[in-house]
Coordinates of C-alpha atoms in Angstrom, one line a residue:
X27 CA 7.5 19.6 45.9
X28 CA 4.1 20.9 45.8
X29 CA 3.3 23.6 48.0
X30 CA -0.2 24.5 47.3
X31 CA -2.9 23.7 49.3
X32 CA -4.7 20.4 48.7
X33 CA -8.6 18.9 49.6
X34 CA -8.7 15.3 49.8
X35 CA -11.8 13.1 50.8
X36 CA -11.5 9.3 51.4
X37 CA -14.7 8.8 53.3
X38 CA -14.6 7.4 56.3
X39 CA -11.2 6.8 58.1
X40 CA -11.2 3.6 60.1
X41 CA -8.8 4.2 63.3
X42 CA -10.3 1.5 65.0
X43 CA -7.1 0.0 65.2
X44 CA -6.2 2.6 67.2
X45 CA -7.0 1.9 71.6
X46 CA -6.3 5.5 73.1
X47 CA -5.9 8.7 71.8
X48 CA -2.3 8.6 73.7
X49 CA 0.6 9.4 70.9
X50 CA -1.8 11.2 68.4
X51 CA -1.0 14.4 68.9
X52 CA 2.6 13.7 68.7
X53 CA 2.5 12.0 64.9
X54 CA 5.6 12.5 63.1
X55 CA 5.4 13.9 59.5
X56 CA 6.9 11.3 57.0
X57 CA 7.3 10.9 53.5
X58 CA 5.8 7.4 52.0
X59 CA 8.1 5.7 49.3
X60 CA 5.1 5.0 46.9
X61 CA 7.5 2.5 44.6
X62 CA 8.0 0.6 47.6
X63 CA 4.3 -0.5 47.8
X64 CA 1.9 -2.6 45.9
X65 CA -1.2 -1.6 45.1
X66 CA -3.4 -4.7 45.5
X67 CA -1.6 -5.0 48.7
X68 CA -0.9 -1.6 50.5
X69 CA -3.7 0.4 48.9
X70 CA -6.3 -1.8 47.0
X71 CA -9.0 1.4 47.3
X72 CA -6.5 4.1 45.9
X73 CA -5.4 5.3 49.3
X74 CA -2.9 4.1 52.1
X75 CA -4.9 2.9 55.0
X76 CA -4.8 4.5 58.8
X77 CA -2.6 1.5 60.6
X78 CA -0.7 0.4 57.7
X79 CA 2.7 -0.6 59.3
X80 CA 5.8 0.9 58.2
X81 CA 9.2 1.0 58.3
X82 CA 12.4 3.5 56.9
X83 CA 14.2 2.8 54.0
X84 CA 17.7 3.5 55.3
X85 CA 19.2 4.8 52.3
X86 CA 16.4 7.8 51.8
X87 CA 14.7 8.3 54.9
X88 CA 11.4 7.1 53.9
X89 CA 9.1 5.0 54.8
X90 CA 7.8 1.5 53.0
X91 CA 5.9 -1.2 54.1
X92 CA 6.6 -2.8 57.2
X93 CA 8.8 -6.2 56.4
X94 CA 10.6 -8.2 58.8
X95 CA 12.6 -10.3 55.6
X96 CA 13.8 -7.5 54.1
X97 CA 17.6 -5.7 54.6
X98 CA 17.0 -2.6 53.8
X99 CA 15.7 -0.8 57.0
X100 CA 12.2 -2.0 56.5
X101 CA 12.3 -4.8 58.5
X102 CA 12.5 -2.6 62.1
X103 CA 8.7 -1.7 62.5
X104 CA 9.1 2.3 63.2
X105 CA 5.0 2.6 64.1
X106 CA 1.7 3.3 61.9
X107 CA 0.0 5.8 59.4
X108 CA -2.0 7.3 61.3
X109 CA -4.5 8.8 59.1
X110 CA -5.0 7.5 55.2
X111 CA -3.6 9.3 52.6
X112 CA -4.2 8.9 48.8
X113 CA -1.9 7.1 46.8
X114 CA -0.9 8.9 44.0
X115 CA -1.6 7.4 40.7
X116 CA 2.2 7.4 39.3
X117 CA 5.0 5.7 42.1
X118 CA 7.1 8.6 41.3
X119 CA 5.4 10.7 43.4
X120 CA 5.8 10.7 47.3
X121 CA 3.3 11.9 49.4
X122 CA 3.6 13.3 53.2
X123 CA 1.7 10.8 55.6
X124 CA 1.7 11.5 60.0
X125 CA 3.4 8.5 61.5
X126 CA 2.1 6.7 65.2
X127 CA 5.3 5.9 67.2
X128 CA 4.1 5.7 70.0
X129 CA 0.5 5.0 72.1
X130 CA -1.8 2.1 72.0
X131 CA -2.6 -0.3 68.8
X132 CA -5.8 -3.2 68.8
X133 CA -3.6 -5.7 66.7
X134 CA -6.8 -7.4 65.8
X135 CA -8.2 -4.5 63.5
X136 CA -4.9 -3.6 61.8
X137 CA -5.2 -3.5 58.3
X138 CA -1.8 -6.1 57.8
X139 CA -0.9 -8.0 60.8
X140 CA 2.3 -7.0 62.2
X141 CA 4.6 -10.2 63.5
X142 CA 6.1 -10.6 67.0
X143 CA 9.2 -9.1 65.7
X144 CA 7.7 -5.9 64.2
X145 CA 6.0 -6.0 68.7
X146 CA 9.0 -6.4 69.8
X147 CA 10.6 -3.6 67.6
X148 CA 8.3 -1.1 69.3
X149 CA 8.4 -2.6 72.7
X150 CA 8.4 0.4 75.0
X151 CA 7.1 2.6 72.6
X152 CA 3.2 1.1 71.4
X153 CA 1.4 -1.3 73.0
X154 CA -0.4 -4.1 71.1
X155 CA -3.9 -5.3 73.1

C-alpha cells in the first residue's frame, strides 16, 4: 500500500450523470479490483470514469464492474464511482476510488447503462431520472 501523497490530473470530470448533489458528501471509500475490468470497456482513456457502475466481489470486498449475469457478488449494483480515477497500467495494482450509494443518477448520461435489475438493486437508495 502506498502511502505517499499522489497528484493526478484527468481533465475534465464529467458528473453529468450525476442530478443533485444529495449523497456526495457521504461517498464511501472503496478499493477497485483492476483485474476485474477491461480496458477497452471500463477505461478506454486510461482512467475509470465518474458513474461507472459497480458492484463487490464477495470473496475480497472489492468492487468490479457492475454485472447482473455474473455469481460472484457483482451482479447486485452497490452505486457509482463517483469521481474518475486512473487505472493503473499493471491489473495487479488496486487503486482507492469514492463510491455513490445513494442520491440522484440521469440514467441517460451514464457512461454504461445500468439494467432494470441493477434500478431495482438500489431502489430506495438512488434514484434513476
Amino acid at each position: 500500500m502506498n502511502l505517499n501523497p499522489v497528484s493526478e490530473g484527468f481533465g475534465q470530470d464529467d458528473q453529468s450523470w450525476l442530478a443533485s448533489a444529495h449523497g456526495t458528501d457521504n461517498a464511501r471509500t472503496i478499493t477497485l479490483d483492476t483485474s476485474a475490468f477491461t480496458s477497452g470497456t471500463h477505461y478506454p482513456n486510461g482512467y475509470f470514469p465518474s458513474g461507472l457502475a459497480l458492484g463487490v466481489i464477495t470473496a475480497t470486498g472489492k468492487y468490479a464492474p457492475y454485472n447482473n449475469a455474473a455469481s460472484d457478488g457483482t451482479e447486485v449494483l452497490a452505486g457509482f464511482l463517483l469521481t474518475a480515477v486512473d487505472a493503473p497500467s499493471v491489473n495487479t495494482i488496486d487503486p482507492q476510488g469514492a463510491l455513490l450509494w445513494h442520491g440522484a443518477v440521469l440514467a441517460a448520461k451514464l457512461p454504461i447503462a445500468v439494467d432494470s435489475a441493477g434500478k431495482a438493486d438500489v431502489a430506495g437508495y438512488i434514484k434513476f431520472f
